[in-house]
Tab-separated table of N, CA and C in Angstrom:
chain	number	residue	atom	x	y	z
A	1433	THR	N	-50.346	12.137	3.777
A	1433	THR	CA	-50.641	12.644	2.791
A	1433	THR	C	-51.888	12.288	2.532
A	1434	GLU	N	-50.641	10.278	1.860
A	1434	GLU	CA	-51.326	9.158	1.557
A	1434	GLU	C	-53.053	9.152	1.808
A	1435	HIS	N	-53.128	8.865	2.867
A	1435	HIS	CA	-54.578	9.061	4.060
A	1435	HIS	C	-55.106	9.923	4.232
A	1436	THR	N	-54.816	11.247	4.456
A	1436	THR	CA	-55.821	12.614	4.460
A	1436	THR	C	-55.802	13.161	3.366
A	1437	GLY	N	-54.618	13.445	2.307
A	1437	GLY	CA	-54.336	14.030	1.319
A	1437	GLY	C	-53.968	15.560	1.750
A	1438	ASP	N	-53.660	15.496	3.030
A	1438	ASP	CA	-53.456	17.112	2.999
A	1438	ASP	C	-51.477	17.200	3.633
A	1439	ALA	N	-50.838	17.818	2.125
A	1439	ALA	CA	-49.453	17.824	2.103
A	1439	ALA	C	-49.060	18.553	3.296
A	1440	SER	N	-49.942	19.239	3.576
A	1440	SER	CA	-49.460	20.174	5.257
A	1440	SER	C	-48.682	19.225	6.335
A	1441	TYR	N	-49.377	18.279	6.143
A	1441	TYR	CA	-48.537	17.291	7.486
A	1441	TYR	C	-47.156	16.298	7.173
A	1442	VAL	N	-47.409	16.629	6.051
A	1442	VAL	CA	-45.256	15.954	5.470
A	1442	VAL	C	-44.519	17.565	5.689
A	1443	GLN	N	-45.048	18.551	5.321
A	1443	GLN	CA	-44.424	19.965	5.498
A	1443	GLN	C	-43.823	19.729	7.138
A	1444	ASP	N	-45.270	20.005	7.636
A	1444	ASP	CA	-44.739	19.723	9.153
A	1444	ASP	C	-43.467	19.288	10.093
A	1445	ALA	N	-43.511	17.789	9.336
A	1445	ALA	CA	-42.950	16.479	9.618
A	1445	ALA	C	-41.481	17.003	8.976
A	1446	LEU	N	-41.395	17.796	7.808
A	1446	LEU	CA	-39.900	18.609	7.404
A	1446	LEU	C	-39.557	19.233	8.942
A	1447	THR	N	-40.031	20.248	8.698
A	1447	THR	CA	-39.875	21.339	9.284
A	1447	THR	C	-39.847	20.710	10.923
A	1448	ILE	N	-40.035	19.996	11.757
A	1448	ILE	CA	-39.837	18.916	12.731
A	1448	ILE	C	-38.282	18.773	12.592
A	1449	ALA	N	-38.451	17.287	11.408
A	1449	ALA	CA	-36.845	17.464	11.291
A	1449	ALA	C	-35.636	17.745	11.465
A	1450	ASP	N	-36.172	19.016	10.963
A	1450	ASP	CA	-35.030	19.859	10.475
A	1450	ASP	C	-34.828	20.621	11.721
A	1451	ALA	N	-35.568	20.941	12.487
A	1451	ALA	CA	-35.568	21.589	14.014
A	1451	ALA	C	-34.607	20.465	14.880
A	1452	ALA	N	-35.453	19.368	14.585
A	1452	ALA	CA	-34.435	18.387	15.479
A	1452	ALA	C	-33.286	17.735	15.149
A	1453	ILE	N	-32.912	17.940	14.086
A	1453	ILE	CA	-31.629	17.726	13.334
A	1453	ILE	C	-30.603	19.357	13.595
A	1454	ALA	N	-30.848	20.165	13.792
A	1454	ALA	CA	-30.278	21.860	14.641
A	1454	ALA	C	-30.390	21.259	15.610
A	1455	LYS	N	-31.064	21.691	16.082
A	1455	LYS	CA	-30.940	21.228	17.876
A	1455	LYS	C	-30.087	19.825	18.217
A	1456	PHE	N	-30.044	18.947	17.990
A	1456	PHE	CA	-29.141	18.162	18.498
A	1456	PHE	C	-27.949	17.831	17.671
A	1457	ALA	N	-27.330	18.441	16.559
A	1457	ALA	CA	-26.469	18.268	15.830
A	1457	ALA	C	-25.247	18.387	17.093
A	1458	SER	N	-23.856	17.984	17.270
A	1458	SER	CA	-23.038	18.203	17.721
A	1458	SER	C	-21.945	18.680	17.513
A	1459	LYS	N	-21.379	19.269	18.051
A	1459	LYS	CA	-19.988	20.882	18.152
A	1459	LYS	C	-19.226	20.751	17.297
A	1460	GLU	N	-18.991	19.259	18.382
A	1460	GLU	CA	-17.742	18.332	18.584
A	1460	GLU	C	-17.243	17.719	16.908
A	1461	HIS	N	-18.496	17.275	16.660
A	1461	HIS	CA	-19.135	16.099	15.347
A	1461	HIS	C	-19.973	16.673	14.616
A	1462	PRO	N	-19.758	17.305	13.350
A	1462	PRO	CA	-20.865	18.363	12.922
A	1462	PRO	C	-21.963	17.067	12.210
A	1463	GLY	N	-22.964	17.127	11.936
A	1463	GLY	CA	-23.606	15.710	11.387
A	1463	GLY	C	-23.841	14.838	11.965
A	1464	VAL	N	-23.300	15.152	13.739
A	1464	VAL	CA	-23.863	13.392	14.111
A	1464	VAL	C	-24.624	14.632	15.283
A	1465	LEU	N	-26.210	13.084	15.145
A	1465	LEU	CA	-27.014	13.442	16.314
A	1465	LEU	C	-26.625	12.787	17.606
A	1466	VAL	N	-26.095	13.522	18.612
A	1466	VAL	CA	-26.447	13.470	19.960
A	1466	VAL	C	-26.931	14.085	21.358
A	1467	GLU	N	-26.936	13.779	22.544
A	1467	GLU	CA	-28.426	13.688	23.594
A	1467	GLU	C	-26.919	14.727	24.134
A	1468	ASP	N	-28.301	15.407	24.624
A	1468	ASP	CA	-27.686	16.663	26.141
A	1468	ASP	C	-27.275	16.259	27.477
A	1469	CYS	N	-27.532	14.592	27.076
A	1469	CYS	CA	-27.021	13.667	28.670
A	1469	CYS	C	-26.129	13.112	28.067
A	1470	GLU	N	-25.616	12.639	26.737
A	1470	GLU	CA	-24.393	12.407	26.969
A	1470	GLU	C	-22.709	13.150	27.694
A	1471	PRO	N	-22.134	11.821	27.807
A	1471	PRO	CA	-21.803	10.458	27.794
A	1471	PRO	C	-22.694	9.284	28.771
A	1472	SER	N	-23.690	9.874	29.306
A	1472	SER	CA	-24.464	9.201	30.763
A	1472	SER	C	-25.732	8.591	30.418
A	1473	CYS	N	-26.774	8.182	29.236
A	1473	CYS	CA	-28.070	8.473	28.894
A	1473	CYS	C	-28.404	7.003	29.504
A	1474	ASP	N	-29.569	7.307	30.295
A	1474	ASP	CA	-29.737	5.954	29.907
A	1474	ASP	C	-30.673	5.477	28.705
A	1475	GLY	N	-30.962	4.188	28.584
A	1475	GLY	CA	-32.002	3.150	27.289
A	1475	GLY	C	-32.431	4.327	26.584
A	1476	ASN	N	-33.049	4.425	27.066
A	1476	ASN	CA	-35.034	5.624	26.805
A	1476	ASN	C	-33.796	6.980	25.741
A	1477	GLN	N	-33.182	7.019	25.963
A	1477	GLN	CA	-32.545	8.503	25.845
A	1477	GLN	C	-31.901	7.749	24.470
A	1478	VAL	N	-31.133	7.135	24.638
A	1478	VAL	CA	-30.044	6.560	23.805
A	1478	VAL	C	-31.486	5.838	22.839
A	1479	ALA	N	-32.865	5.261	22.552
A	1479	ALA	CA	-33.554	4.662	22.193
A	1479	ALA	C	-33.825	6.173	21.234
A	1480	PHE	N	-34.189	7.336	21.890
A	1480	PHE	CA	-34.049	8.161	20.920
A	1480	PHE	C	-33.957	8.126	19.620
A	1481	LYS	N	-32.310	7.850	19.500
A	1481	LYS	CA	-31.592	7.940	18.699
A	1481	LYS	C	-32.046	7.152	17.482
A	1482	GLY	N	-32.381	6.313	17.506
A	1482	GLY	CA	-32.874	5.167	17.133
A	1482	GLY	C	-33.959	5.246	16.554
A	1483	ILE	N	-34.619	5.562	17.198
A	1483	ILE	CA	-36.053	5.577	17.005
A	1483	ILE	C	-36.758	7.409	15.886
A	1484	PHE	N	-35.904	8.481	15.810
A	1484	PHE	CA	-35.238	9.564	15.012
A	1484	PHE	C	-34.887	9.037	13.634
A	1485	ALA	N	-34.118	7.774	13.861
A	1485	ALA	CA	-33.093	7.640	12.764
A	1485	ALA	C	-34.802	6.656	11.492
A	1486	ARG	N	-34.475	5.822	12.292
A	1486	ARG	CA	-36.399	5.176	11.913
A	1486	ARG	C	-37.037	6.345	10.829
A	1487	TYR	N	-37.681	6.996	11.740
A	1487	TYR	CA	-39.137	8.232	10.812
A	1487	TYR	C	-38.434	8.821	10.423
A	1488	LEU	N	-37.130	9.406	9.784
A	1488	LEU	CA	-36.234	9.856	9.284
A	1488	LEU	C	-36.317	9.502	7.720
A	1489	GLY	N	-35.799	7.634	8.433
A	1489	GLY	CA	-35.474	7.148	7.001
A	1489	GLY	C	-37.454	7.328	6.292
A	1490	TYR	N	-38.421	6.962	7.095
A	1490	TYR	CA	-39.541	7.185	6.589
A	1490	TYR	C	-40.283	7.430	5.529
A	1491	LEU	N	-39.945	9.239	6.429
A	1491	LEU	CA	-39.792	10.329	5.766
A	1491	LEU	C	-39.376	10.416	4.718
A	1492	THR	N	-38.596	10.029	3.982
A	1492	THR	CA	-37.884	10.269	2.983
A	1492	THR	C	-38.968	9.850	1.886
A	1493	LYS	N	-39.725	8.828	2.442
A	1493	LYS	CA	-39.985	8.440	0.980
A	1493	LYS	C	-41.388	9.004	0.763
A	1494	TYR	N	-42.305	9.829	1.044
A	1494	TYR	CA	-43.448	10.341	1.404
A	1494	TYR	C	-43.399	11.466	-0.676
A	1495	ASP	N	-43.623	11.204	-1.771
A	1495	ASP	CA	-43.503	11.254	-2.757
A	1495	ASP	C	-43.626	13.242	-2.694
A	1496	SER	N	-43.977	14.000	-1.689
A	1496	SER	CA	-44.169	15.079	-1.717
A	1496	SER	C	-42.712	15.889	-1.000
A	1497	VAL	N	-41.255	15.305	-0.674
A	1497	VAL	CA	-40.216	15.700	0.843
A	1497	VAL	C	-39.887	15.626	-1.324
A	1498	PRO	N	-39.020	17.245	-1.102
A	1498	PRO	CA	-38.501	17.010	-2.127
A	1498	PRO	C	-36.761	16.234	-2.414
A	1499	GLU	N	-36.442	15.975	-3.710
A	1499	GLU	CA	-35.443	14.970	-3.876
A	1499	GLU	C	-34.749	15.708	-2.992
A	1500	ASP	N	-33.860	16.657	-2.983
A	1500	ASP	CA	-32.667	17.356	-2.446
A	1500	ASP	C	-32.791	16.951	-1.237
A	1501	LYS	N	-33.896	17.583	-0.236
A	1501	LYS	CA	-34.823	17.390	0.959
A	1501	LYS	C	-34.232	15.597	1.564
A	1502	ALA	N	-34.603	14.703	0.808
A	1502	ALA	CA	-34.299	13.282	1.446
A	1502	ALA	C	-33.147	12.635	1.090
A	1503	ALA	N	-32.317	13.190	0.080
A	1503	ALA	CA	-30.610	12.988	0.054
A	1503	ALA	C	-30.414	14.162	0.883
A	1504	SER	N	-30.097	14.535	1.807
A	1504	SER	CA	-30.117	14.982	2.668
A	1504	SER	C	-30.161	14.454	3.437
A	1505	TYR	N	-31.432	13.808	4.047
A	1505	TYR	CA	-31.660	12.973	5.273
A	1505	TYR	C	-30.776	12.025	5.388
A	1506	TRP	N	-30.616	11.354	3.976
A	1506	TRP	CA	-30.004	10.342	4.317
A	1506	TRP	C	-28.888	10.726	4.106
A	1507	GLN	N	-27.906	11.685	3.244
A	1507	GLN	CA	-26.134	11.718	4.117
A	1507	GLN	C	-25.955	11.749	5.575
A	1508	TYR	N	-27.434	12.713	5.931
A	1508	TYR	CA	-27.415	12.505	7.464
A	1508	TYR	C	-27.552	11.774	8.294
A	1509	LEU	N	-27.818	10.566	7.855
A	1509	LEU	CA	-27.565	9.176	8.355
A	1509	LEU	C	-26.636	8.344	8.791
A	1510	ASP	N	-26.280	8.589	7.026
A	1510	ASP	CA	-25.211	7.723	7.198
A	1510	ASP	C	-24.218	8.280	7.235
A	1511	GLY	N	-24.178	9.180	7.963
A	1511	GLY	CA	-23.294	10.308	8.748
A	1511	GLY	C	-23.316	9.206	9.717
A	1512	ASN	N	-24.389	9.839	10.994
A	1512	ASN	CA	-24.504	8.660	11.798
A	1512	ASN	C	-24.109	7.321	11.502
A	1513	MET	N	-24.566	6.809	10.745
A	1513	MET	CA	-24.045	5.296	11.237
A	1513	MET	C	-22.599	4.673	11.307
A	1514	GLN	N	-21.703	6.117	10.193
A	1514	GLN	CA	-20.571	6.015	10.118
A	1514	GLN	C	-20.141	6.721	11.529
A	1515	SER	N	-20.847	7.484	12.104
A	1515	SER	CA	-20.096	7.862	13.743
A	1515	SER	C	-19.913	6.377	14.653
A	1516	LEU	N	-21.222	5.789	14.264
A	1516	LEU	CA	-21.605	4.826	14.892
A	1516	LEU	C	-20.880	4.464	15.077
A	1517	TRP	N	-20.601	3.021	14.311
A	1517	TRP	CA	-20.174	2.242	13.215
A	1517	TRP	C	-18.539	2.376	13.515
A	1518	ASN	N	-17.798	3.817	14.147
A	1518	ASN	CA	-16.376	4.047	14.099
A	1518	ASN	C	-15.967	4.218	15.963
A	1519	ALA	N	-17.408	4.542	16.346
A	1519	ALA	CA	-17.073	4.614	18.121
A	1519	ALA	C	-17.102	3.206	18.478
A	1520	ALA	N	-18.147	2.248	17.091
A	1520	ALA	CA	-18.129	1.093	18.151
A	1520	ALA	C	-16.417	-0.006	18.407
A	1521	ARG	N	-15.910	0.697	17.403
A	1521	ARG	CA	-14.994	-0.088	17.340
A	1521	ARG	C	-13.871	0.847	17.897
A	1522	SER	N	-14.029	2.038	18.555
A	1522	SER	CA	-12.520	2.429	18.971
A	1522	SER	C	-12.731	2.336	20.549
A	1523	GLN	N	-11.618	3.228	20.799
A	1523	GLN	CA	-11.660	3.687	22.955
A	1523	GLN	C	-12.506	4.816	22.943
A	1524	THR	N	-12.997	5.604	21.869
A	1524	THR	CA	-13.265	7.165	22.204
A	1524	THR	C	-14.445	7.160	21.859
A	1525	LYS	N	-15.373	6.000	22.028
A	1525	LYS	CA	-16.845	6.008	21.556
A	1525	LYS	C	-17.964	8.136	21.490
A	1526	VAL	N	-16.366	8.282	20.062
A	1526	VAL	CA	-16.627	9.451	19.617
A	1526	VAL	C	-18.240	9.458	19.256
A	1527	GLY	N	-19.511	10.341	19.059
A	1527	GLY	CA	-20.156	9.973	18.566
A	1527	GLY	C	-21.701	9.130	19.487
A	1528	GLY	N	-21.629	9.016	21.070
A	1528	GLY	CA	-22.744	9.012	21.473
A	1528	GLY	C	-22.612	7.160	22.398
A	1529	ALA	N	-23.451	7.144	22.705
A	1529	ALA	CA	-24.278	6.351	23.437
A	1529	ALA	C	-24.374	5.251	22.470
A	1530	ILE	N	-23.803	3.692	22.367
A	1530	ILE	CA	-23.859	2.889	21.503
A	1530	ILE	C	-25.202	1.710	22.230
């Protein structure tokens, strides 16, 4: 939006983000991003989570993103971070590959 003046790009990004969150939602642990390959993902598949989280965070910084939408994305990211932290400290590794 800042570079092109076209707000439709941000709207498209929001639509894609919402679809990705829905597609990769864990049925066992709602609100946690999982891959279809878990628990045997390769490095590229595991990296997707970090890339997605990074750019979802960037997306929330655009002025045209509604505050409630940005807040819901941050809540989602926080839930994933908590799941990752807990999995790293447990034997079950719930929440996916680290």
